[in-house]
mmCIF file of C-alpha atoms and ligand atoms in Angstrom:
data_model
loop_
_atom_site.group_PDB
_atom_site.id
_atom_site.type_symbol
_atom_site.label_atom_id
_atom_site.label_comp_id
_atom_site.label_asym_id
_atom_site.label_seq_id
_atom_site.Cartn_x
_atom_site.Cartn_y
_atom_site.Cartn_z
ATOM 1 C CA MET Z 23 39.249 -38.513 7.831
ATOM 2 C CA LYS Z 24 39.731 -34.733 7.916
ATOM 3 C CA ARG Z 25 37.856 -34.497 4.632
ATOM 4 C CA VAL Z 26 34.911 -36.591 5.968
ATOM 5 C CA LEU Z 27 34.729 -34.342 9.057
ATOM 6 C CA PHE Z 28 34.813 -31.268 6.849
ATOM 7 C CA ASN Z 29 31.943 -32.663 4.716
ATOM 8 C CA ILE Z 30 29.871 -33.457 7.825
ATOM 9 C CA ILE Z 31 30.324 -29.895 9.124
ATOM 10 C CA LEU Z 32 29.474 -28.448 5.705
ATOM 11 C CA PHE Z 33 26.364 -30.632 5.422
ATOM 12 C CA SER Z 34 25.206 -29.630 8.933
ATOM 13 C CA ILE Z 35 25.625 -25.920 8.177
ATOM 14 C CA ALA Z 36 23.703 -26.288 4.909
ATOM 15 C CA PHE Z 37 20.933 -28.236 6.666
ATOM 16 C CA LEU Z 38 20.586 -25.583 9.379
ATOM 17 C CA TYR Z 39 20.456 -22.818 6.816
ATOM 18 C CA ILE Z 40 17.770 -24.572 4.765
ATOM 19 C CA GLY Z 41 15.787 -25.274 7.923
ATOM 20 C CA ASN Z 42 15.798 -21.601 8.811
ATOM 21 C CA THR Z 43 14.615 -20.390 5.440
ATOM 22 C CA LYS Z 44 11.590 -22.680 5.052
ATOM 23 C CA ALA Z 45 13.082 -24.274 1.882
ATOM 24 C CA GLY Z 46 11.201 -27.423 0.901
ATOM 25 C CA ASN Z 47 8.165 -25.894 2.506
ATOM 26 C CA CYS Z 48 8.354 -22.830 0.428
ATOM 27 C CA ASN Z 49 4.992 -21.544 -0.667
ATOM 28 C CA ILE Z 50 4.228 -17.928 -1.331
ATOM 29 C CA LEU Z 51 0.771 -18.373 0.170
ATOM 30 C CA LEU Z 52 2.210 -19.172 3.608
ATOM 31 C CA GLY Z 53 2.647 -15.510 4.502
ATOM 32 C CA PHE Z 54 5.315 -14.567 7.016
ATOM 33 C CA ASP Z 55 5.467 -13.932 10.699
ATOM 34 C CA ASN Z 56 8.814 -12.295 11.318
ATOM 35 C CA ILE Z 57 8.682 -9.413 8.908
ATOM 36 C CA ASN Z 58 7.875 -5.989 10.274
ATOM 37 C CA ALA Z 59 6.712 -4.212 7.114
ATOM 38 C CA HIS Z 60 3.028 -3.286 7.066
ATOM 39 C CA GLY Z 61 0.670 -1.352 4.826
ATOM 40 C CA GLY Z 62 3.401 -1.109 2.163
ATOM 41 C CA ASN Z 63 4.082 -2.599 -1.245
ATOM 42 C CA ILE Z 64 6.391 -4.822 -3.257
ATOM 43 C CA ILE Z 65 8.227 -3.788 -6.374
ATOM 44 C CA LYS Z 66 10.357 -5.912 -8.628
ATOM 45 C CA TYR Z 67 13.680 -4.399 -9.618
ATOM 46 C CA GLU Z 68 16.397 -6.217 -11.533
ATOM 47 C CA ASN Z 69 16.491 -9.727 -10.047
ATOM 48 C CA PHE Z 70 14.781 -9.087 -6.719
ATOM 49 C CA TYR Z 71 11.439 -8.278 -5.176
ATOM 50 C CA TYR Z 72 11.582 -5.521 -2.539
ATOM 51 C CA LEU Z 73 9.012 -5.301 0.216
ATOM 52 C CA PHE Z 74 8.548 -1.883 1.863
ATOM 53 C CA GLY Z 75 6.388 -1.355 4.912
ATOM 54 C CA GLU Z 76 5.760 0.240 8.268
ATOM 55 C CA ASN Z 77 8.227 -0.781 10.956
ATOM 56 C CA ARG Z 78 6.034 -0.648 14.052
ATOM 57 C CA ASN Z 79 7.676 -0.646 17.463
ATOM 58 C CA ASN Z 80 6.056 -2.301 20.475
ATOM 59 C CA LYS Z 81 4.083 0.869 21.178
ATOM 60 C CA GLY Z 82 2.643 0.551 17.689
ATOM 61 C CA VAL Z 83 4.443 3.675 16.461
ATOM 62 C CA VAL Z 84 6.028 3.840 13.003
ATOM 63 C CA LYS Z 85 9.448 5.483 13.217
ATOM 64 C CA ASN Z 86 10.711 4.238 9.923
ATOM 65 C CA ILE Z 87 10.017 2.268 6.792
ATOM 66 C CA ASN Z 88 11.684 -1.126 6.564
ATOM 67 C CA VAL Z 89 12.742 -2.781 3.335
ATOM 68 C CA TYR Z 90 13.332 -6.519 2.773
ATOM 69 C CA LYS Z 91 14.373 -8.300 -0.396
ATOM 70 C CA THR Z 92 13.845 -11.738 -1.862
ATOM 71 C CA SER Z 93 14.228 -13.553 -5.156
ATOM 72 C CA ASP Z 94 11.971 -16.508 -4.345
ATOM 73 C CA PHE Z 95 9.576 -15.466 -1.547
ATOM 74 C CA CYS Z 96 11.192 -18.105 0.692
ATOM 75 C CA SER Z 97 14.213 -16.402 2.122
ATOM 76 C CA TRP Z 98 14.115 -12.708 2.920
ATOM 77 C CA THR Z 99 17.002 -10.382 3.636
ATOM 78 C CA PHE Z 100 16.454 -7.311 5.764
ATOM 79 C CA SER Z 101 17.867 -4.430 3.715
ATOM 80 C CA GLY Z 102 17.585 -1.679 6.328
ATOM 81 C CA ASN Z 103 15.484 1.396 7.032
ATOM 82 C CA ALA Z 104 14.622 2.878 3.667
ATOM 83 C CA PHE Z 105 13.182 6.031 5.234
ATOM 84 C CA TYR Z 106 13.089 7.218 8.800
ATOM 85 C CA SER Z 107 11.570 9.938 10.928
ATOM 86 C CA ASN Z 108 13.749 12.456 12.719
ATOM 87 C CA ASN Z 109 13.458 15.954 14.083
ATOM 88 C CA ASN Z 110 15.265 17.706 11.259
ATOM 89 C CA HIS Z 111 12.305 18.129 8.974
ATOM 90 C CA ASN Z 112 8.548 17.755 8.930
ATOM 91 C CA ILE Z 113 8.780 14.022 9.541
ATOM 92 C CA GLY Z 114 9.005 14.767 13.245
ATOM 93 C CA ALA Z 115 9.925 11.861 15.470
ATOM 94 C CA SER Z 116 6.476 12.001 17.012
ATOM 95 C CA GLY Z 117 4.629 12.218 13.697
ATOM 96 C CA ILE Z 118 3.025 9.274 11.923
ATOM 97 C CA ILE Z 119 4.119 7.645 8.684
ATOM 98 C CA GLU Z 120 1.804 4.967 7.298
ATOM 99 C CA ARG Z 121 1.173 2.909 4.165
ATOM 100 C CA PRO Z 122 4.372 3.662 2.199
ATOM 101 C CA LYS Z 123 4.224 2.867 -1.523
ATOM 102 C CA VAL Z 124 7.323 2.863 -3.713
ATOM 103 C CA ILE Z 125 7.463 3.224 -7.507
ATOM 104 C CA TYR Z 126 10.279 3.511 -10.022
ATOM 105 C CA SER Z 127 10.183 6.379 -12.498
ATOM 106 C CA VAL Z 128 11.866 5.365 -15.751
ATOM 107 C CA SER Z 129 12.061 8.969 -16.974
ATOM 108 C CA LYS Z 130 13.635 10.270 -13.766
ATOM 109 C CA LYS Z 131 15.678 7.115 -13.096
ATOM 110 C CA ARG Z 132 14.685 7.449 -9.427
ATOM 111 C CA PHE Z 133 12.496 5.714 -6.884
ATOM 112 C CA TYR Z 134 9.645 7.649 -5.270
ATOM 113 C CA MET Z 135 7.978 6.784 -1.980
ATOM 114 C CA TYR Z 136 4.493 8.122 -1.159
ATOM 115 C CA PHE Z 137 3.084 7.755 2.326
ATOM 116 C CA HIS Z 138 0.337 8.907 4.646
ATOM 117 C CA HIS Z 139 1.883 11.580 6.849
ATOM 118 C CA GLU Z 140 0.589 13.068 10.083
ATOM 119 C CA LEU Z 141 2.528 15.939 11.641
ATOM 120 C CA PRO Z 142 3.629 15.559 15.280
ATOM 121 C CA ASN Z 143 0.854 15.970 17.839
ATOM 122 C CA THR Z 144 -2.000 16.283 15.331
ATOM 123 C CA GLY Z 145 -3.459 12.795 15.762
ATOM 124 C CA TYR Z 146 -4.861 11.843 12.359
ATOM 125 C CA ASN Z 147 -5.954 15.369 11.468
ATOM 126 C CA SER Z 148 -3.176 16.763 9.316
ATOM 127 C CA ALA Z 149 -3.961 14.000 6.772
ATOM 128 C CA LEU Z 150 -1.172 14.710 4.269
ATOM 129 C CA ILE Z 151 0.522 12.880 1.445
ATOM 130 C CA GLY Z 152 4.273 12.716 2.002
ATOM 131 C CA VAL Z 153 6.821 12.229 -0.787
ATOM 132 C CA ALA Z 154 10.429 11.066 -0.590
ATOM 133 C CA SER Z 155 12.838 9.948 -3.272
ATOM 134 C CA SER Z 156 16.039 7.977 -3.727
ATOM 135 C CA GLN Z 157 18.409 6.905 -6.470
ATOM 136 C CA ASN Z 158 18.840 3.515 -4.825
ATOM 137 C CA ILE Z 159 15.911 1.228 -4.310
ATOM 138 C CA VAL Z 160 16.747 0.490 -0.673
ATOM 139 C CA GLY Z 161 17.241 4.177 0.132
ATOM 140 C CA PRO Z 162 17.951 6.209 2.088
ATOM 141 C CA TYR Z 163 14.879 8.048 0.745
ATOM 142 C CA LYS Z 164 15.186 11.811 1.072
ATOM 143 C CA TYR Z 165 12.093 13.652 2.220
ATOM 144 C CA ILE Z 166 10.713 16.101 -0.381
ATOM 145 C CA ARG Z 167 7.440 17.471 0.955
ATOM 146 C CA SER Z 168 3.981 16.761 2.398
ATOM 147 C CA PHE Z 169 0.716 18.277 1.276
ATOM 148 C CA ARG Z 170 -3.090 18.268 1.435
ATOM 149 C CA ILE Z 171 -4.609 17.346 -1.923
ATOM 150 C CA ASN Z 172 -6.259 19.514 -4.585
ATOM 151 C CA PRO Z 173 -6.703 22.792 -2.645
ATOM 152 C CA GLY Z 174 -9.231 25.127 -4.301
ATOM 153 C CA VAL Z 175 -9.793 22.801 -7.284
ATOM 154 C CA LEU Z 176 -13.099 21.124 -8.164
ATOM 155 C CA PRO Z 177 -13.186 17.474 -9.346
ATOM 156 C CA ARG Z 178 -13.420 16.674 -13.078
ATOM 157 C CA HIS Z 179 -16.680 17.578 -14.828
ATOM 158 C CA THR Z 180 -17.797 19.746 -11.883
ATOM 159 C CA LYS Z 181 -18.694 23.381 -12.507
ATOM 160 C CA ASN Z 182 -20.207 24.230 -9.154
ATOM 161 C CA ILE Z 183 -19.388 22.857 -5.703
ATOM 162 C CA ASN Z 184 -23.121 22.468 -4.956
ATOM 163 C CA GLU Z 185 -23.402 19.775 -7.635
ATOM 164 C CA LEU Z 186 -21.390 17.404 -5.424
ATOM 165 C CA LYS Z 187 -23.068 14.699 -3.329
ATOM 166 C CA TYR Z 188 -22.211 14.349 0.358
ATOM 167 C CA SER Z 189 -20.092 17.463 0.216
ATOM 168 C CA ASP Z 190 -19.943 18.751 3.835
ATOM 169 C CA PHE Z 191 -16.357 17.628 4.516
ATOM 170 C CA PHE Z 192 -15.361 18.493 0.956
ATOM 171 C CA LYS Z 193 -16.622 22.064 1.352
ATOM 172 C CA ARG Z 194 -15.025 22.389 4.800
ATOM 173 C CA ASP Z 195 -11.576 21.566 3.359
ATOM 174 C CA PHE Z 196 -11.946 23.071 -0.118
ATOM 175 C CA HIS Z 197 -9.519 25.953 0.339
ATOM 176 C CA LYS Z 198 -6.857 24.289 2.470
ATOM 177 C CA GLY Z 199 -6.980 21.055 0.464
ATOM 178 C CA GLN Z 200 -8.699 17.724 1.014
ATOM 179 C CA MET Z 201 -7.535 15.178 3.594
ATOM 180 C CA SER Z 202 -5.478 12.192 2.456
ATOM 181 C CA ARG Z 203 -5.026 9.166 4.740
ATOM 182 C CA ASP Z 204 -4.787 5.497 3.595
ATOM 183 C CA LEU Z 205 -3.317 5.578 0.125
ATOM 184 C CA THR Z 206 -2.038 3.610 -2.781
ATOM 185 C CA VAL Z 207 -0.239 4.561 -5.958
ATOM 186 C CA TYR Z 208 -0.965 3.403 -9.502
ATOM 187 C CA GLN Z 209 1.379 3.772 -12.463
ATOM 188 C CA GLU Z 210 0.397 3.457 -16.123
ATOM 189 C CA GLY Z 211 3.162 4.313 -18.566
ATOM 190 C CA GLY Z 212 4.445 7.719 -17.486
ATOM 191 C CA ASP Z 213 1.195 8.606 -15.676
ATOM 192 C CA VAL Z 214 1.071 8.222 -11.911
ATOM 193 C CA PHE Z 215 -2.071 8.410 -9.766
ATOM 194 C CA LEU Z 216 -2.599 8.500 -6.019
ATOM 195 C CA ILE Z 217 -5.787 7.049 -4.538
ATOM 196 C CA SER Z 218 -6.463 7.967 -0.943
ATOM 197 C CA SER Z 219 -9.120 8.028 1.764
ATOM 198 C CA SER Z 220 -10.296 11.580 2.085
ATOM 199 C CA GLU Z 221 -13.081 13.689 3.639
ATOM 200 C CA ASP Z 222 -12.773 12.072 7.098
ATOM 201 C CA ASN Z 223 -12.415 8.650 5.397
ATOM 202 C CA SER Z 224 -15.881 8.972 3.846
ATOM 203 C CA THR Z 225 -14.782 9.342 0.212
ATOM 204 C CA LEU Z 226 -11.863 8.080 -1.863
ATOM 205 C CA ILE Z 227 -10.083 10.527 -4.140
ATOM 206 C CA VAL Z 228 -8.046 9.563 -7.200
ATOM 207 C CA SER Z 229 -5.597 12.312 -8.226
ATOM 208 C CA GLN Z 230 -3.020 12.470 -10.994
ATOM 209 C CA LEU Z 231 0.548 13.527 -10.216
ATOM 210 C CA ASP Z 232 2.268 16.125 -12.358
ATOM 211 C CA SER Z 233 5.611 15.584 -14.088
ATOM 212 C CA THR Z 234 7.612 16.457 -10.929
ATOM 213 C CA LEU Z 235 6.031 13.399 -9.227
ATOM 214 C CA ALA Z 236 5.934 15.473 -6.024
ATOM 215 C CA ASN Z 237 2.774 17.443 -6.772
ATOM 216 C CA LEU Z 238 -0.696 16.904 -8.243
ATOM 217 C CA ASN Z 239 -1.800 18.277 -11.620
ATOM 218 C CA GLY Z 240 -5.399 19.160 -10.641
ATOM 219 C CA ASN Z 241 -6.935 16.266 -12.574
ATOM 220 C CA TYR Z 242 -8.884 14.288 -9.985
ATOM 221 C CA ASN Z 243 -12.184 12.723 -9.018
ATOM 222 C CA ARG Z 244 -14.112 11.483 -5.994
ATOM 223 C CA ILE Z 245 -14.909 7.746 -5.773
ATOM 224 C CA SER Z 246 -17.841 6.351 -3.803
ATOM 225 C CA PRO Z 247 -18.795 9.536 -1.911
ATOM 226 C CA HIS Z 248 -19.934 8.615 1.604
ATOM 227 C CA GLY Z 249 -18.916 4.973 0.951
ATOM 228 C CA TYR Z 250 -16.377 4.955 3.840
ATOM 229 C CA ASN Z 251 -13.417 3.105 2.320
ATOM 230 C CA GLU Z 252 -9.858 2.587 3.545
ATOM 231 C CA ALA Z 253 -6.861 0.516 2.462
ATOM 232 C CA PRO Z 254 -7.301 0.955 -1.316
ATOM 233 C CA ILE Z 255 -5.679 -1.528 -3.723
ATOM 234 C CA LEU Z 256 -5.900 -0.549 -7.387
ATOM 235 C CA PHE Z 257 -5.083 -2.682 -10.423
ATOM 236 C CA LYS Z 258 -6.004 -3.191 -14.070
ATOM 237 C CA GLU Z 259 -6.941 -6.367 -15.928
ATOM 238 C CA GLY Z 260 -7.633 -6.080 -19.665
ATOM 239 C CA ASN Z 261 -9.280 -2.707 -20.052
ATOM 240 C CA THR Z 262 -10.964 -2.629 -16.633
ATOM 241 C CA TYR Z 263 -9.687 -1.012 -13.447
ATOM 242 C CA PHE Z 264 -10.454 -2.698 -10.133
ATOM 243 C CA LEU Z 265 -10.363 -1.292 -6.653
ATOM 244 C CA ILE Z 266 -10.445 -3.458 -3.525
ATOM 245 C CA THR Z 267 -10.948 -1.591 -0.269
ATOM 246 C CA SER Z 268 -11.804 -2.197 3.368
ATOM 247 C CA GLY Z 269 -14.521 -0.513 5.350
ATOM 248 C CA VAL Z 270 -13.564 1.845 8.174
ATOM 249 C CA SER Z 271 -13.187 0.245 11.608
ATOM 250 C CA GLY Z 272 -9.757 1.290 12.930
ATOM 251 C CA TRP Z 273 -7.518 -1.761 13.372
ATOM 252 C CA LYS Z 274 -10.408 -4.243 13.532
ATOM 253 C CA PRO Z 275 -11.003 -6.248 10.352
ATOM 254 C CA ASN Z 276 -14.174 -5.731 8.316
ATOM 255 C CA LYS Z 277 -15.744 -6.725 4.995
ATOM 256 C CA ALA Z 278 -13.725 -5.987 1.832
ATOM 257 C CA LYS Z 279 -15.402 -4.232 -1.111
ATOM 258 C CA LEU Z 280 -14.808 -4.419 -4.867
ATOM 259 C CA TYR Z 281 -15.368 -1.555 -7.328
ATOM 260 C CA LYS Z 282 -14.645 -1.394 -11.046
ATOM 261 C CA SER Z 283 -14.364 1.195 -13.783
ATOM 262 C CA LYS Z 284 -13.406 1.602 -17.423
ATOM 263 C CA ASN Z 285 -11.825 4.966 -16.661
ATOM 264 C CA LEU Z 286 -9.648 5.520 -13.640
ATOM 265 C CA LEU Z 287 -10.833 9.095 -13.214
ATOM 266 C CA ASP Z 288 -14.592 8.477 -13.758
ATOM 267 C CA ASP Z 289 -17.606 6.286 -13.083
ATOM 268 C CA TRP Z 290 -16.650 3.646 -10.522
ATOM 269 C CA VAL Z 291 -19.303 0.988 -9.878
ATOM 270 C CA TYR Z 292 -19.666 -1.053 -6.692
ATOM 271 C CA VAL Z 293 -19.588 -4.792 -7.496
ATOM 272 C CA GLY Z 294 -19.871 -6.452 -4.042
ATOM 273 C CA THR Z 295 -17.468 -8.222 -1.746
ATOM 274 C CA PRO Z 296 -14.564 -9.990 -3.492
ATOM 275 C CA ILE Z 297 -14.351 -12.690 -0.785
ATOM 276 C CA ARG Z 298 -15.780 -16.184 -1.323
ATOM 277 C CA SER Z 299 -15.535 -18.113 1.869
ATOM 278 C CA SER Z 300 -17.299 -18.680 5.189
ATOM 279 C CA LYS Z 301 -19.507 -15.940 6.601
ATOM 280 C CA SER Z 302 -16.886 -15.006 9.176
ATOM 281 C CA ASN Z 303 -14.111 -14.867 6.549
ATOM 282 C CA ILE Z 304 -16.328 -12.649 4.398
ATOM 283 C CA ASN Z 305 -17.174 -10.343 7.295
ATOM 284 C CA THR Z 306 -13.539 -10.027 8.391
ATOM 285 C CA THR Z 307 -11.682 -10.460 5.048
ATOM 286 C CA PHE Z 308 -9.884 -13.498 6.540
ATOM 287 C CA GLY Z 309 -8.962 -11.310 9.526
ATOM 288 C CA GLY Z 310 -6.953 -8.930 7.331
ATOM 289 C CA GLN Z 311 -6.977 -5.526 5.681
ATOM 290 C CA GLY Z 312 -5.533 -5.173 2.170
ATOM 291 C CA ALA Z 313 -2.192 -3.483 1.581
ATOM 292 C CA PHE Z 314 -1.253 -4.069 -2.074
ATOM 293 C CA ILE Z 315 -1.344 -6.412 -5.054
ATOM 294 C CA PHE Z 316 1.553 -7.766 -7.071
ATOM 295 C CA LYS Z 317 2.376 -10.342 -9.732
ATOM 296 C CA TYR Z 318 4.572 -13.379 -9.196
ATOM 297 C CA ASN Z 319 4.951 -16.199 -11.745
ATOM 298 C CA MET Z 320 1.984 -14.874 -13.780
ATOM 299 C CA ASP Z 321 -0.419 -14.898 -10.834
ATOM 300 C CA ASP Z 322 -1.690 -11.962 -8.814
ATOM 301 C CA TYR Z 323 -1.422 -11.967 -5.028
ATOM 302 C CA ILE Z 324 -2.865 -9.613 -2.471
ATOM 303 C CA PHE Z 325 -1.000 -8.814 0.721
ATOM 304 C CA LEU Z 326 -3.155 -8.155 3.757
ATOM 305 C CA ASP Z 327 -2.195 -6.951 7.213
ATOM 306 C CA SER Z 328 -3.579 -9.069 9.966
ATOM 307 C CA TRP Z 329 -3.367 -6.309 12.581
ATOM 308 C CA ASP Z 330 -2.815 -7.177 16.211
ATOM 309 C CA SER Z 331 -4.646 -4.195 17.663
ATOM 310 C CA GLU Z 332 -3.170 -4.851 21.142
ATOM 311 C CA ASN Z 333 0.397 -4.737 19.834
ATOM 312 C CA LEU Z 334 0.688 -3.557 16.242
ATOM 313 C CA SER Z 335 4.332 -4.630 16.034
ATOM 314 C CA LYS Z 336 3.109 -8.229 16.317
ATOM 315 C CA SER Z 337 0.772 -7.904 13.323
ATOM 316 C CA ASN Z 338 1.195 -10.561 10.654
ATOM 317 C CA ILE Z 339 1.053 -10.569 6.890
ATOM 318 C CA LEU Z 340 -1.470 -12.724 5.029
ATOM 319 C CA ILE Z 341 -1.094 -13.503 1.335
ATOM 320 C CA LYS Z 342 -4.027 -14.452 -0.873
ATOM 321 C CA LYS Z 343 -4.012 -15.502 -4.518
ATOM 322 C CA VAL Z 344 -6.403 -13.659 -6.808
ATOM 323 C CA TYR Z 345 -8.869 -15.855 -8.768
ATOM 324 C CA TRP Z 346 -11.118 -14.703 -11.610
ATOM 325 C CA GLU Z 347 -14.672 -15.472 -12.694
ATOM 326 C CA ASN Z 348 -16.777 -13.666 -15.309
ATOM 327 C CA GLY Z 349 -14.160 -10.936 -15.494
ATOM 328 C CA ASN Z 350 -14.203 -10.164 -11.763
ATOM 329 C CA PRO Z 351 -11.457 -10.957 -9.219
ATOM 330 C CA TYR Z 352 -12.101 -12.790 -5.982
ATOM 331 C CA LEU Z 353 -10.186 -14.277 -3.029
ATOM 332 C CA LYS Z 354 -11.036 -17.624 -1.441
HETATM 333 C C1 LIG Q 9 -6.942 1.550 9.495
HETATM 334 C C2 LIG Q 9 -6.031 2.013 8.412
HETATM 335 O O1 LIG Q 9 -6.209 1.283 7.290
HETATM 336 C C3 LIG Q 9 -4.629 2.055 8.945
HETATM 337 O O2 LIG Q 9 -3.716 2.315 7.925
HETATM 338 C C4 LIG Q 9 -4.637 3.103 9.985
HETATM 339 O O3 LIG Q 9 -4.853 4.346 9.414
HETATM 340 C C5 LIG Q 9 -5.703 2.797 11.021
HETATM 341 N N1 LIG Q 9 -6.979 2.580 10.433
HETATM 342 C C6 LIG Q 9 -5.814 3.914 12.035
HETATM 343 O O4 LIG Q 9 -6.890 3.677 12.882
#
């Protein structure tokens, strides 16, 4: 009798646990509601996938970067604050940290986190790239530095600043360095590139990091000058690079854009919108703004933030599978 009772209790506990983790209903495309990790990325390390993202409080402010882990995209474990703001360094408690992206450097055997950093009380005008690093994937990440990009350096193949199109903001910031807001990071072998919204969000800039991984090496280019792009997602398929971006409309969703190139640092071409769906889904990118792309079971998926502009902490995450036709990616 005791044994039967024990089995009933065990069965009930197991049932409750399964119920809570969506098992049986587990589908990566469901997205998730209770995860506070926005604008970030996922990296696979050993047997787990780690999701990093902005932890927004109910005033919408990001005080730290959350990390969650999963092996199956069904059950997620909160693994703590990977990186947090405090008053002891430039990451002032009233500053802004957005769009964290984590990579692993094989040569340094360390994890590096890059993020959009605004100093306290500067609104969105300091426009810096912040760098932090950790030996453990879940942190704590130690702050290294923040900087404007490419001060006093002209883009590739440019001899004179007057050759550049739409260069008012570029010229304004030439000596102190260009702005860097929404960003992503792209790794190819030992080379690491940062792609960020610059020049008052009018132009994207792709810059190569030097071997310290905390500084740029001066090799960079402007993408889509005056194209007004945010939320860049960069990936490679075959020998072509693709860039999916949003337009610029604050926290309100807009139409996604697709660009492609054979060379990361040159010649990007606008393809069109990568969304195939109803007019309203095309115009709002399914109500989301892209954060990052990653591979799971041989397929590519894009994570989008479905921002709740009234209360950013209530924003959701949308997940869309990437489909291909005639060599171009699309979402449906
Ligand atoms: C949209 C961006 O993509 C977000 O990361 C954030 O910078 C907001 N704009 C700020 O308005």
